[in-house]
Coordinates of C-alpha atoms in Angstrom, one line a residue:
Chain E
X1 CA -24.6 -7.8 11.5
X2 CA -21.3 -9.0 10.3
X3 CA -21.5 -6.7 7.3
X4 CA -21.7 -3.7 9.6
X5 CA -18.4 -4.6 11.2
X6 CA -16.5 -4.7 8.0
X7 CA -14.5 -1.6 7.4
X8 CA -11.7 -0.2 5.3
X9 CA -9.0 0.8 7.7
X10 CA -5.4 1.8 7.8
X11 CA -3.1 -0.3 9.9
X12 CA -2.9 2.5 12.4
X13 CA -6.7 2.6 12.7
X14 CA -6.8 -1.2 13.1
X15 CA -4.3 -0.9 15.9
X16 CA -6.6 1.5 17.8
X17 CA -9.6 -0.8 17.2
X18 CA -7.6 -3.8 18.4
X19 CA -6.5 -1.9 21.5
X20 CA -10.1 -0.8 22.3
X21 CA -11.3 -4.4 21.8
X22 CA -8.6 -5.6 24.2
X23 CA -9.8 -3.1 26.8
X24 CA -7.4 -0.2 26.5
X25 CA -8.7 2.7 28.6
X26 CA -5.6 4.9 28.7
X27 CA -3.4 6.3 26.0
X28 CA -0.6 8.8 26.6
X29 CA 1.6 9.8 23.7
X30 CA 3.3 12.4 21.6
X31 CA 2.2 12.2 18.0
X32 CA 4.9 11.3 15.5
X33 CA 4.8 10.2 11.9
X34 CA 4.1 7.5 10.8
X35 CA 2.2 6.6 14.1
X36 CA 0.1 9.8 14.4
X37 CA -3.2 8.1 13.4
X38 CA -2.9 5.8 16.4
X39 CA -2.9 8.8 18.8
X40 CA -5.6 10.6 16.7
X41 CA -7.9 7.5 16.8
X42 CA -7.3 7.0 20.5
X43 CA -8.0 10.7 21.2
X44 CA -11.3 10.3 19.3
X45 CA -12.5 7.0 20.7
X46 CA -11.3 6.8 24.4
X47 CA -13.4 9.7 25.8
X48 CA -16.5 8.1 24.3
X49 CA -16.1 5.0 26.4
X50 CA -15.0 6.6 29.6
X51 CA -11.3 6.2 28.9
X52 CA -8.5 8.8 29.0
X53 CA -6.3 10.2 26.3
X54 CA -3.4 12.5 27.2
X55 CA -1.0 14.2 24.8
X56 CA 2.1 14.6 27.0
X57 CA 5.0 17.0 26.6
X58 CA 7.3 14.4 25.2
X59 CA 7.9 10.6 24.9
X60 CA 9.6 10.3 28.2
X61 CA 6.5 11.6 30.0
X62 CA 4.2 9.6 27.7
X63 CA 5.8 6.3 28.7
X64 CA 5.8 7.4 32.4
X65 CA 2.1 8.2 32.2
X66 CA 1.4 4.8 30.6
X67 CA 3.2 3.0 33.4
X68 CA 1.4 5.0 36.0
X69 CA -2.0 4.3 34.5
X70 CA -1.3 0.6 34.4
X71 CA -0.2 0.5 38.0
X72 CA -3.5 2.2 38.8
X73 CA -5.2 -0.7 37.1
X74 CA -5.9 0.5 33.5
X75 CA -4.9 -1.2 30.3
X76 CA -2.6 1.3 28.8
X77 CA -0.8 2.0 25.5
X78 CA 1.4 4.4 23.7
X79 CA 2.4 4.7 20.0
X80 CA 5.5 6.2 18.6
X81 CA 8.2 5.9 16.0
X82 CA 12.0 5.9 15.8
X83 CA 13.1 9.0 17.7
X84 CA 10.2 8.7 20.2
X85 CA 10.9 5.0 20.7
X86 CA 14.5 5.9 21.6
X87 CA 13.3 8.5 24.1
X88 CA 10.9 6.0 25.7
X89 CA 13.6 3.4 26.4
X90 CA 14.5 4.5 29.9
X91 CA 10.9 4.2 31.1
X92 CA 10.3 1.0 29.1
X93 CA 13.2 -0.4 31.2
X94 CA 11.4 0.9 34.3
X95 CA 8.3 -1.1 33.1
X96 CA 10.4 -4.2 32.7
X97 CA 11.8 -4.1 36.3
X98 CA 8.6 -3.0 37.9
X99 CA 6.8 -5.7 35.9
X100 CA 4.1 -3.3 34.7
X101 CA 1.9 -4.5 31.8
X102 CA 1.6 -2.0 28.9
X103 CA 1.7 -1.9 25.2
X104 CA 4.2 0.1 23.2
X105 CA 3.5 0.5 19.5
X106 CA 6.5 1.4 17.4
X107 CA 5.6 2.2 13.8
X108 CA 9.1 1.9 12.4
X109 CA 10.6 4.5 10.1
X110 CA 14.1 5.1 8.8
X111 CA 16.8 6.3 11.2
X112 CA 19.1 6.9 13.0
X113 CA 17.8 10.1 14.7
X114 CA 15.1 12.0 12.9
X115 CA 15.9 9.9 9.8
X116 CA 13.1 9.3 7.4
X117 CA 9.7 10.3 8.9
X118 CA 7.6 9.0 6.1
X119 CA 9.7 6.1 4.9
X120 CA 9.4 2.4 5.9
X121 CA 12.1 0.6 7.9
X122 CA 12.6 -2.4 10.2
X123 CA 15.8 -1.0 11.7
X124 CA 14.4 -1.1 15.3
X125 CA 14.3 -4.9 15.3
X126 CA 17.1 -5.2 17.8
X127 CA 16.1 -2.1 19.7
X128 CA 12.8 -3.9 20.5
X129 CA 14.8 -6.7 22.1
X130 CA 17.7 -4.7 23.7
X131 CA 16.4 -1.1 23.8
X132 CA 16.7 -0.4 27.5
X133 CA 20.0 -1.2 29.3
X134 CA 20.2 -4.1 31.6
X135 CA 19.1 -7.8 31.6
X136 CA 15.5 -8.6 30.8
X137 CA 13.5 -10.6 28.4
X138 CA 11.4 -8.7 25.8
X139 CA 8.2 -9.7 23.9
X140 CA 7.6 -8.1 20.5
X141 CA 4.9 -9.0 18.0
X142 CA 4.8 -7.9 14.3
X143 CA 1.7 -7.6 12.1
X144 CA 1.9 -7.8 8.3
X145 CA -1.6 -6.9 7.3
X146 CA -4.2 -4.5 8.5
X147 CA -6.3 -7.4 9.9
X148 CA -3.2 -8.7 11.6
X149 CA -2.6 -5.4 13.2
X150 CA -6.0 -5.6 14.9
X151 CA -5.4 -9.2 16.2
X152 CA -1.7 -8.7 17.1
X153 CA -2.6 -5.6 19.1
X154 CA -5.1 -7.6 21.0
X155 CA -2.5 -10.3 21.5
X156 CA 0.0 -7.7 22.7
X157 CA -2.4 -6.6 25.4
X158 CA -3.1 -10.3 26.3
X159 CA 0.6 -11.1 26.6
X160 CA 1.4 -8.0 28.6
X161 CA -1.3 -8.8 31.1
X162 CA -0.5 -12.5 31.2
X163 CA 3.3 -11.9 31.9
X164 CA 3.2 -8.5 33.6
X165 CA 5.6 -7.0 31.1
X166 CA 5.7 -4.3 28.4
X167 CA 5.0 -5.7 24.9
X168 CA 6.1 -4.0 21.8
X169 CA 4.0 -4.0 18.6
X170 CA 6.6 -3.7 15.8
X171 CA 4.6 -2.1 13.0
X172 CA 6.1 -0.5 10.0
X173 CA 5.1 2.4 7.8
X174 CA 3.7 0.3 4.9
X175 CA 1.2 -1.6 7.1
X176 CA 0.5 1.4 9.2
X177 CA -0.6 3.5 6.2
X178 CA -2.1 0.9 3.9
X179 CA -5.9 0.5 4.0
X180 CA -7.4 -2.9 3.9
X181 CA -10.8 -4.4 4.7
X182 CA -11.1 -5.8 8.1
X183 CA -13.9 -7.5 10.0
X184 CA -14.0 -6.4 13.6
X185 CA -14.8 -9.4 15.7
X186 CA -17.8 -9.5 18.0
X187 CA -17.2 -9.2 21.7
X188 CA -16.1 -12.6 23.0
X189 CA -14.8 -13.9 19.7
X190 CA -11.2 -13.3 20.8
X191 CA -10.3 -14.3 24.3
X192 CA -9.1 -11.5 26.5
X193 CA -6.5 -12.0 29.3
X194 CA -6.6 -9.9 32.4
X195 CA -3.8 -9.5 34.9
X196 CA -4.0 -11.7 38.0
X197 CA -5.2 -9.5 40.7
X198 CA -4.2 -9.6 44.4
X199 CA -6.8 -11.4 46.5
X200 CA -5.0 -11.7 49.8
X201 CA -5.8 -9.3 52.7
X202 CA -3.8 -6.1 52.2
X203 CA -1.5 -6.8 55.2
X204 CA -0.5 -10.1 53.6
X205 CA 0.2 -8.6 50.2
X206 CA 3.7 -9.3 48.7
X207 CA 3.8 -7.2 45.5
X208 CA 6.6 -9.2 43.8
X209 CA 5.8 -12.5 45.3
X210 CA 7.7 -15.5 43.8
X211 CA 4.8 -17.6 42.6
X212 CA 5.3 -20.9 40.8
X213 CA 5.0 -19.3 37.3
X214 CA 7.0 -16.3 38.5
X215 CA 4.1 -13.8 37.7
X216 CA 3.0 -12.0 40.9
X217 CA -0.6 -11.0 41.4
X218 CA -1.0 -7.3 41.0
X219 CA -2.9 -4.7 43.0
X220 CA -3.9 -1.4 41.7
X221 CA -3.2 1.8 43.6
X222 CA -6.4 3.0 45.3
X223 CA -7.7 -0.5 46.0
X224 CA -6.4 -0.5 49.6
X225 CA -3.1 -2.2 49.0
X226 CA 0.1 -0.4 50.0
X227 CA 3.1 -1.1 47.9
X228 CA 6.3 0.4 46.7
X229 CA 7.3 0.7 43.1
X230 CA 10.9 1.4 42.2
X231 CA 13.3 1.1 39.3
X232 CA 16.0 0.0 41.8
X233 CA 16.4 -3.8 41.9
X234 CA 14.0 -4.9 44.6
X235 CA 13.1 -7.7 46.9
X236 CA 9.6 -9.4 46.8
X237 CA 8.2 -6.6 49.0
X238 CA 9.2 -4.0 46.4
X239 CA 12.0 -2.4 48.4
X240 CA 15.5 -1.9 46.9
X241 CA 18.0 -4.5 47.6
X242 CA 21.8 -5.0 47.3
X243 CA 21.7 -8.6 48.5
X244 CA 23.1 -11.1 46.0
X245 CA 20.6 -13.7 47.2
X246 CA 17.7 -11.4 46.2
X247 CA 19.2 -9.8 43.1
X248 CA 19.7 -13.1 41.2
X249 CA 16.2 -14.4 41.8
X250 CA 14.6 -11.0 40.7
X251 CA 16.5 -11.0 37.4
X252 CA 15.8 -14.7 36.9
X253 CA 12.1 -13.9 37.5
X254 CA 12.1 -11.3 34.7
X255 CA 13.5 -14.0 32.3
X256 CA 11.9 -17.2 33.5
X257 CA 8.3 -15.9 33.7
X258 CA 8.6 -15.5 29.9
X259 CA 11.1 -18.0 28.7
X260 CA 9.5 -20.9 30.6
X261 CA 6.3 -20.2 28.7
X262 CA 7.4 -19.5 25.1
X263 CA 4.8 -21.9 23.7
X264 CA 2.2 -19.3 24.7
X265 CA 4.0 -16.5 22.9
X266 CA 5.5 -18.0 19.8
X267 CA 3.7 -17.5 16.6
X268 CA 4.9 -18.3 13.1
X269 CA 3.1 -18.2 9.8
X270 CA 4.3 -21.1 7.7
X271 CA 3.3 -21.2 4.0
X272 CA 4.2 -23.3 1.0
X273 CA 6.8 -25.2 3.1
X274 CA 5.8 -28.7 1.8
X275 CA 9.0 -30.2 0.4
X276 CA 10.5 -26.7 0.4
X277 CA 14.3 -26.8 -0.1
X278 CA 14.6 -23.0 0.1
X279 CA 12.7 -20.7 2.5
X280 CA 12.1 -16.9 2.5
X281 CA 12.2 -15.8 6.1
X282 CA 10.9 -12.4 7.2
X283 CA 8.5 -10.4 9.3
X284 CA 6.1 -7.4 8.9
X285 CA 5.5 -5.9 5.4
X286 CA 8.5 -7.8 3.9
X287 CA 6.6 -11.1 4.5
X288 CA 4.1 -10.0 2.0
X289 CA 6.8 -9.6 -0.7
X290 CA 8.1 -13.0 0.4
X291 CA 4.7 -14.7 0.0
X292 CA 4.4 -13.1 -3.4
X293 CA 7.8 -14.2 -4.5
X294 CA 7.3 -17.7 -3.1
X295 CA 4.0 -18.2 -4.9
X296 CA 5.6 -16.9 -8.2
X297 CA 8.6 -19.2 -7.7
X298 CA 6.3 -22.2 -7.0
X299 CA 4.5 -21.5 -10.3
X300 CA 7.9 -21.9 -12.0
X301 CA 8.3 -25.3 -10.3
X302 CA 10.8 -24.2 -7.6
X303 CA 10.2 -25.6 -4.1
X304 CA 10.3 -22.5 -2.1
X305 CA 8.4 -21.7 1.1
X306 CA 7.8 -18.8 3.5
X307 CA 8.3 -18.5 7.2
X308 CA 7.0 -15.3 8.9
X309 CA 7.6 -14.2 12.4
X310 CA 4.4 -13.0 14.0
X311 CA 6.2 -13.0 17.3
X312 CA 9.7 -11.6 16.7
X313 CA 10.9 -11.7 20.4
X314 CA 11.5 -14.0 22.1
X315 CA 13.2 -15.5 19.1
X316 CA 11.6 -19.0 18.4
X317 CA 14.9 -20.9 18.3
X318 CA 13.7 -24.5 18.5
X319 CA 10.5 -24.1 16.5
X320 CA 12.3 -22.3 13.7
X321 CA 15.0 -24.9 13.6
X322 CA 12.4 -27.6 13.1
X323 CA 10.4 -25.7 10.5
X324 CA 13.6 -25.1 8.5
X325 CA 15.0 -28.5 9.0
X326 CA 14.4 -29.6 5.4
X327 CA 15.9 -26.4 3.8
X328 CA 19.4 -26.2 2.3
X329 CA 19.1 -22.5 1.8
X330 CA 17.4 -19.6 3.5
X331 CA 16.8 -16.1 2.2
X332 CA 16.2 -13.5 4.8
X333 CA 14.6 -10.2 3.8
X334 CA 14.6 -7.2 6.1
X335 CA 14.5 -3.4 5.8
X336 CA 17.7 -2.7 7.6
X337 CA 21.5 -3.5 7.3
X338 CA 21.1 -7.0 8.7
X339 CA 19.6 -7.6 12.1
X340 CA 17.3 -10.6 12.4
X341 CA 19.5 -12.6 10.0
X342 CA 22.1 -13.0 12.7
X343 CA 19.5 -14.8 14.9
X344 CA 18.7 -17.1 12.0
X345 CA 22.4 -17.8 11.3
X346 CA 22.9 -18.5 15.0
X347 CA 20.3 -21.3 15.2
X348 CA 20.9 -23.1 11.8
X349 CA 23.5 -25.8 11.2
X350 CA 26.7 -24.5 9.4
X351 CA 25.9 -26.4 6.2
X352 CA 22.6 -24.4 5.6
X353 CA 23.3 -21.3 3.5
X354 CA 21.8 -18.1 4.9
X355 CA 21.4 -15.3 2.4
X356 CA 20.3 -11.7 3.0
X357 CA 18.2 -9.3 1.0
X358 CA 18.6 -6.0 2.7
X359 CA 17.1 -2.7 1.9
X360 CA 17.5 0.6 3.9
X361 CA 16.8 3.3 1.3
X362 CA 13.2 4.0 2.5
X363 CA 11.6 1.6 0.0
X364 CA 10.0 -1.8 0.6
X365 CA 11.7 -5.0 -0.6
X366 CA 9.9 -6.1 -3.8
X367 CA 9.0 -9.6 -4.9
X368 CA 11.3 -9.1 -7.9
X369 CA 14.3 -8.4 -5.6
X370 CA 13.7 -11.6 -3.7
X371 CA 13.3 -13.6 -6.9
X372 CA 16.5 -12.2 -8.3
X373 CA 18.3 -13.3 -5.1
X374 CA 16.6 -16.7 -5.4
X375 CA 17.8 -17.1 -8.9
X376 CA 21.3 -16.1 -7.9
X377 CA 21.5 -18.8 -5.1
X378 CA 19.6 -21.6 -7.0
Chain Z
X1 CA 15.3 -10.5 -15.6
X2 CA 16.1 -12.9 -18.4
X3 CA 16.9 -15.9 -16.2
X4 CA 15.2 -19.3 -16.4
X5 CA 13.3 -18.7 -13.2
X6 CA 11.6 -15.7 -14.6
X7 CA 10.7 -17.4 -17.9
X8 CA 8.9 -20.1 -16.2
X9 CA 6.7 -18.0 -13.9
X10 CA 3.0 -18.4 -14.5
X11 CA 0.7 -16.0 -12.9
X12 CA -2.9 -17.2 -12.3
X13 CA -4.0 -14.3 -10.1
X14 CA -6.8 -12.0 -10.9
X15 CA -4.9 -9.2 -9.3
X16 CA -5.8 -5.7 -10.7
X17 CA -3.8 -2.6 -9.9
X18 CA -5.1 0.9 -10.2
X19 CA -3.4 4.2 -9.7
X20 CA -5.2 7.5 -9.4
X21 CA -2.7 10.3 -10.0
X22 CA -2.9 14.1 -10.2
X23 CA -1.7 16.9 -8.0
X24 CA -2.3 17.6 -4.3
X25 CA -5.8 19.0 -3.9
X26 CA -7.5 17.1 -6.7
X27 CA -8.8 14.5 -4.3
X28 CA -6.9 11.5 -5.6
X29 CA -6.5 10.0 -2.1
X30 CA -10.2 10.6 -1.3
X31 CA -11.2 8.9 -4.6
X32 CA -8.9 5.9 -3.9
X33 CA -10.5 5.4 -0.4
X34 CA -14.0 5.6 -1.9
X35 CA -13.0 3.1 -4.7
X36 CA -11.4 0.8 -2.1
X37 CA -14.6 0.9 0.0
X38 CA -16.8 0.3 -3.0
X39 CA -14.8 -2.7 -4.2
X40 CA -13.9 -4.1 -0.8
X41 CA -17.2 -3.6 1.1
X42 CA -19.9 -3.7 -1.7
X43 CA -18.2 -6.0 -4.2
X44 CA -16.6 -8.2 -1.5
X45 CA -13.1 -8.4 -3.0
X46 CA -9.8 -7.9 -1.2
X47 CA -8.3 -4.5 -1.6
X48 CA -5.2 -2.7 -0.5
X49 CA -5.2 1.1 -0.7
X50 CA -2.0 3.1 -0.3
X51 CA -1.0 6.7 -1.0
X52 CA 2.1 8.8 -1.3
X53 CA 3.2 10.4 1.9
X54 CA 5.7 13.1 2.6
X55 CA 6.9 15.9 0.5
X56 CA 5.6 14.5 -2.7
X57 CA 2.0 14.5 -1.3
X58 CA 2.2 18.3 -1.0
X59 CA 2.1 19.8 -4.4
X60 CA 3.7 18.1 -7.4
X61 CA 2.4 14.7 -8.6
X62 CA 0.4 12.9 -6.0
X63 CA -0.8 9.3 -6.3
X64 CA -3.0 6.8 -4.6
X65 CA -3.0 3.1 -5.5
X66 CA -5.7 0.4 -5.1
X67 CA -4.7 -3.3 -5.5
X68 CA -7.7 -5.6 -6.0
X69 CA -8.0 -9.4 -6.0
X70 CA -10.4 -12.1 -5.1
X71 CA -7.5 -13.9 -3.5
X72 CA -5.4 -12.9 -0.5
X73 CA -3.3 -9.9 -1.6
X74 CA 0.3 -10.7 -0.7
X75 CA 2.4 -7.8 -2.0
X76 CA 0.6 -4.7 -1.0
X77 CA 2.1 -2.2 -3.4
X78 CA 1.5 -1.8 -7.1
X79 CA 4.0 -3.7 -9.3
X80 CA 2.7 -3.0 -12.8
X81 CA -0.4 -1.0 -13.2
X82 CA -3.5 -2.3 -15.0
X83 CA -5.1 1.1 -14.9
X84 CA -3.7 4.6 -14.6
X85 CA -5.8 7.7 -14.2
X86 CA -3.8 10.8 -15.0
X87 CA -5.4 14.1 -13.9
X88 CA -2.4 16.3 -14.7
X89 CA 0.5 16.4 -17.2
X90 CA 3.0 15.9 -14.5
X91 CA 1.3 12.8 -13.2
X92 CA 1.0 11.5 -16.8
X93 CA 4.7 11.9 -17.4
X94 CA 5.7 10.5 -14.0
X95 CA 3.6 7.4 -13.9
X96 CA 3.0 6.3 -17.5
X97 CA 6.1 4.0 -17.4
X98 CA 4.4 2.0 -14.6
X99 CA 1.5 1.1 -16.7
X100 CA 1.3 -2.4 -18.3
X101 CA 1.6 -2.5 -22.1
X102 CA -2.1 -3.4 -22.4
X103 CA -3.1 -1.4 -19.3
X104 CA -6.0 1.1 -19.3
X105 CA -5.0 4.7 -19.5
X106 CA -7.6 7.3 -18.5
X107 CA -6.6 10.9 -19.0
X108 CA -8.2 14.3 -18.0
X109 CA -7.9 15.9 -21.4
X110 CA -8.8 19.3 -20.0
X111 CA -5.4 19.4 -18.2
X112 CA -3.2 16.8 -20.0
X113 CA -2.2 17.9 -23.5
X114 CA 0.5 15.4 -24.4
X115 CA -0.2 11.7 -24.1
X116 CA 2.6 9.3 -25.1
X117 CA 0.2 6.8 -26.8
X118 CA -2.9 6.8 -28.8
X119 CA -4.4 4.0 -26.8
X120 CA -6.2 5.9 -24.1
X121 CA -9.5 7.1 -22.9
X122 CA -9.7 10.9 -22.8
X123 CA -12.3 12.7 -20.9
X124 CA -12.4 16.3 -19.8
X125 CA -13.1 15.6 -16.1
X126 CA -12.2 19.1 -14.9
X127 CA -14.3 20.8 -17.6
X128 CA -17.2 18.5 -17.0
X129 CA -17.0 19.2 -13.3
X130 CA -17.2 23.0 -14.0
X131 CA -19.9 22.9 -16.6
X132 CA -22.1 19.9 -15.7
X133 CA -21.9 20.1 -11.9
X134 CA -20.7 23.7 -11.3
X135 CA -17.7 22.7 -9.1
X136 CA -14.3 21.6 -10.3
X137 CA -13.7 19.8 -7.0
X138 CA -15.9 16.9 -8.1
X139 CA -13.6 16.1 -11.1
X140 CA -12.3 13.1 -9.0
X141 CA -15.8 11.8 -8.5
X142 CA -16.6 12.1 -12.2
X143 CA -13.4 10.1 -12.8
X144 CA -14.7 7.4 -10.4
X145 CA -17.8 7.0 -12.5
X146 CA -15.6 6.7 -15.6
X147 CA -13.5 4.0 -14.0
X148 CA -16.6 2.0 -13.1
X149 CA -17.8 2.2 -16.7
X150 CA -14.5 1.4 -18.4
X151 CA -13.4 -1.5 -16.1
X152 CA -16.6 -3.0 -14.7
X153 CA -14.5 -3.6 -11.5
X154 CA -17.2 -1.9 -9.6
X155 CA -20.9 -1.4 -10.4
X156 CA -22.4 2.1 -10.9
X157 CA -24.6 1.4 -7.8
X158 CA -21.7 0.4 -5.6
X159 CA -19.5 3.3 -6.5
X160 CA -22.4 5.7 -6.1
X161 CA -23.2 4.4 -2.7
X162 CA -19.6 4.6 -1.6
X163 CA -19.3 8.2 -2.8
X164 CA -22.5 9.1 -1.0
X165 CA -21.5 7.5 2.3
X166 CA -18.5 9.8 2.4
X167 CA -20.0 12.9 0.8
X168 CA -20.6 15.9 3.2
X169 CA -24.2 16.5 4.0
X170 CA -25.9 18.7 1.4
X171 CA -23.6 17.6 -1.4
X172 CA -25.3 14.3 -2.1
X173 CA -27.1 15.4 -5.3
X174 CA -24.0 17.0 -6.8
X175 CA -21.9 13.9 -6.0
X176 CA -24.5 11.5 -7.4
X177 CA -24.8 13.5 -10.6
X178 CA -21.0 13.6 -10.9
X179 CA -20.7 9.8 -10.8
X180 CA -23.4 9.5 -13.4
X181 CA -21.8 12.1 -15.7
X182 CA -18.5 10.2 -15.5
X183 CA -20.2 6.9 -16.1
X184 CA -22.3 8.1 -19.0
X185 CA -19.5 10.0 -20.8
X186 CA -17.2 7.0 -20.4
X187 CA -19.8 4.6 -21.8
X188 CA -20.0 6.8 -24.9
X189 CA -16.2 6.2 -25.4
X190 CA -16.6 2.5 -25.0
X191 CA -18.8 2.2 -28.0

C-alpha cells in the first residue's frame, strides 16, 4: 500500500498534492513560469473530485476569485510568480482585512518586473511580509525539498484556516522544478485544521466578533447568515467605521490573533548545532547548500551548524536568538541583495558577526561559495 | 580553493551524479525522469532530478541531471559529475569539463566525432535505434540500458519496468527491446 503512494514528483506537483490533501476545492490563477505546473495539476485534479479550477483573465481577478470562493466556504488557493505576485498584492491586502483564509503560492523567480522567468530567486522575501500596503501580520512558510513542499502546503492551509488569514507558500524555482521521491501520506496521517464555523442563530451572528483568541467564527455565504464584507476598516458587524475606538481594536486583532500564538506557527530545522560556533542560516533551496556545506565543514573538524526557516514570517525572534546563542559568527545565504539578513542582524547581540553570501544572478548558491565564505571568516 | 579548510574535508557520501545531455528532442529529460523513477522507486534510493529550463532547453545543448544517494541529498544540483552521457558534439563540448577525472563518459559515437579523452565508452545509440529498433527516437532508451549495464546503479529489470510504465501503449515491445539492446551492447564494451 505504502509503495503505491511513493511517487517521483516536482515541487510544483507536490504542492498540488499537498493542497488536495489539505482539502483544496477551488483554484483560480493565471499560469506563469515557474509556477505553471501548480495550475496545470490543479486543473487536472480538481474536476475529478468535484472541485473547481478557473483560469482567470489576470492575477488581480485570480486573487479576487480565491477570496470569493473562501468566503463561500471552500478551501482556496492560487499560485503565481514575481510579476503575478505583485499584481495580487491589492487583493491579498483585502484578504488580510476581511480575514479570509486562503493560500497564495509564490514560486519565486528573478525580478524586478518580468525579470528572469526561468531563474531562481528569493527576492520576494520581504514582499511576502510587507507586500500589500497597511498594517497587518503575515504568515509565510518556505519548503526546501519536494517532500517539504507537500507538508508545508498542508501546513499553509492549516494555518490559514486556524488564523483566518492568507498564508504565503514561498517556493523557489529550484524546488518547484526538481523531482524527488515523496510518499503521499494516508488520509488522517497529517491533522487537518478547519475554520471555526458560526454556530449561533443567524440573527445573533457577529462576523468579526472579538473572541478571546481574536479569531471570529466564520459563516459561508449561502448558509443563511447575512454579513457584509468590505476592504474598508470595519467594526465587528463588518460595516465600515471611522471611530478611533473601533479602528485600533480591528488592527490589533489582525496582529494579535497571530502574534499571540507564534508557537503554533514557528518552525525551524536545526542541524549540526551541537557545540556549533558558527551557523549557516537560510531558507528554501539555499538551506540545502547550507546543509551540504556544514556537513563538509564538520568533516574537516570545524564546528558549524545549520538553521533553516521553515516558517519565514512571522520571524522567530526569540527562538532564533536562543538557537544561535552559542554562535560567535553567523553566515546568512540568500538569493537576493540582502533581505532576511537584516532580521537576523536585528535580533542578535552586537558582538556576534553576521556575514552574508548573496547571489542574484539567477543561479543557486553553491556549497563551495558558502565554504569559501566560511574559510574567509574563520 | 587551496585553503586549510578545503584540504581537510573528507567526503563519506555515496552520492552519485549523472548528467544526460544532448539536444532538444532527443528525450534527455524523459530519460532522466525514467532513470529517477527506476532508482528512486524500484531501488529505493534518494534521487533528485533536475533539467535545464528556458532558452537553452529549446534547441542547442539540453541537459537533465540525476543525483543519487542512499543518504539524504542535501545540495540538489550536480557539483561534479560521476557520469556524463553525451548524445551530441555540442553537449560533449559543453559539459565534459563538469565530469570528474575518473568519471564515466558515455558517448553516442554516431553523432559525436571528437572526444577529448580516450577513456570513454562509445556506442552508436542513434544508429542502433535506427537499425535495431527502426526508430531513432528510442536512442535515449538504448542509452538507459547502457547506463544500467555500465554503472550497476539500477538493475536491467528496474530500468525496463520504469521505461515500460511510461511508454505509450503499443510501444512496449520496441521500448523493451531498446533497453536490452543498450544493455547488451554496453556489456560487450565492459569485457
